[in-house]
Coordinates of C-alpha atoms in Angstrom, one line a residue:
M96 CA -30.3 -31.1 -10.2
T97 CA -28.6 -32.8 -6.8
D98 CA -31.1 -34.7 -4.3
S99 CA -31.2 -34.9 -0.4
T100 CA -28.5 -37.9 0.2
Q101 CA -25.7 -36.6 -2.8
I102 CA -22.3 -36.8 -0.8
F103 CA -19.9 -34.2 -2.2
R104 CA -16.4 -32.8 -1.0
Q105 CA -14.7 -30.6 -2.4
G106 CA -12.6 -30.1 -5.6
P107 CA -8.7 -31.0 -5.3
D108 CA -7.8 -28.6 -7.9
V109 CA -9.7 -26.0 -6.3
V110 CA -8.2 -23.1 -3.6
H111 CA -10.0 -21.2 -1.5
R112 CA -8.4 -18.1 -0.7
R113 CA -9.8 -14.7 1.8
V114 CA -9.3 -11.8 0.1
A115 CA -10.1 -8.5 1.4
G116 CA -13.9 -9.5 3.1
E117 CA -13.9 -11.7 0.2
S118 CA -14.2 -15.2 0.2
I119 CA -12.6 -16.6 -3.2
L120 CA -12.4 -20.4 -5.2
V121 CA -9.1 -20.3 -7.7
P122 CA -8.9 -23.1 -10.0
I123 CA -5.8 -24.5 -10.5
R124 CA -5.6 -25.9 -13.7
G125 CA -1.8 -27.5 -15.2
N126 CA -0.4 -25.5 -11.7
V127 CA -1.7 -22.6 -12.7
A128 CA -3.9 -20.8 -11.1
D129 CA -7.4 -19.9 -14.0
M130 CA -7.6 -16.1 -13.1
Q131 CA -10.8 -16.0 -15.6
C132 CA -12.8 -18.2 -13.6
L133 CA -12.9 -16.9 -9.9
Y134 CA -16.4 -17.9 -8.4
A135 CA -17.2 -15.3 -5.0
L136 CA -18.9 -17.3 -2.4
D137 CA -21.2 -14.6 0.0
A138 CA -22.1 -16.3 3.9
V139 CA -23.7 -19.0 2.8
G140 CA -21.8 -20.4 0.1
E141 CA -18.6 -20.6 2.5
C142 CA -20.7 -21.7 5.5
V143 CA -21.5 -24.7 2.6
W144 CA -17.8 -25.0 1.2
E145 CA -16.2 -25.4 4.9
H146 CA -18.8 -28.8 5.2
L147 CA -17.9 -29.9 2.0
D148 CA -16.1 -32.7 3.4
G149 CA -17.3 -36.3 1.4
T150 CA -18.9 -36.9 5.0
R151 CA -22.1 -35.2 4.8
S152 CA -25.1 -35.3 2.9
V153 CA -26.7 -32.4 1.3
A154 CA -29.8 -32.6 3.5
D155 CA -26.8 -32.9 6.3
L156 CA -25.1 -29.4 4.5
A157 CA -28.7 -27.7 4.8
A158 CA -29.1 -28.6 8.5
C159 CA -25.3 -26.7 9.0
V160 CA -26.8 -23.9 6.9
T161 CA -30.0 -23.7 9.2
A162 CA -28.1 -23.6 12.3
R163 CA -26.0 -20.4 11.5
F164 CA -29.0 -19.0 9.6
D165 CA -32.3 -17.6 10.0
V166 CA -33.8 -20.0 7.5
D167 CA -35.7 -22.2 7.0
P168 CA -35.3 -26.3 6.4
D169 CA -36.8 -26.4 3.7
R170 CA -35.8 -23.6 2.1
A171 CA -32.4 -24.9 2.8
L172 CA -32.3 -27.7 0.9
A173 CA -34.1 -25.8 -2.1
D174 CA -31.6 -22.9 -2.5
L175 CA -28.8 -25.7 -1.8
Q176 CA -29.5 -28.3 -4.5
P177 CA -29.1 -25.8 -7.3
F178 CA -25.5 -24.0 -6.1
L179 CA -23.9 -27.9 -5.7
A180 CA -25.6 -28.0 -9.2
E181 CA -23.3 -25.3 -10.3
L182 CA -20.5 -26.2 -8.2
L183 CA -20.4 -29.5 -9.7
E184 CA -21.0 -27.6 -13.3
Q185 CA -18.2 -25.6 -12.4
G186 CA -15.9 -28.6 -11.5
L187 CA -14.9 -27.2 -8.8
V188 CA -16.4 -30.3 -6.0
E189 CA -16.9 -33.4 -6.5
E190 CA -19.4 -36.3 -5.7
R191 CA -18.6 -38.8 -3.8
L192 CA -19.7 -41.6 -4.9
R193 CA -22.1 -43.9 -3.2
E194 CA -20.4 -47.2 -1.7
S195 CA -22.5 -51.1 -2.9

């Protein structure tokens, strides 16, 4: 599970494409697209992906979702945490380590 202070960025080996109105993440393994591991994003997921720049905390990302969609801030954060944990588990995002 993630916490609200963690900061993530898009994985360097992931390509984001919009195909036929769908938002898709494609992991690249050994300079080849891994077509068996495509990951489709809904509108909220795409919003989060756009903001995964390595500067925003999970709480900041939840605020972005709240600003764009009609969702309660606590609900946005609660939904965002397992989503980011799944992206992390799939190797689609990286956690930016906090500076000491």
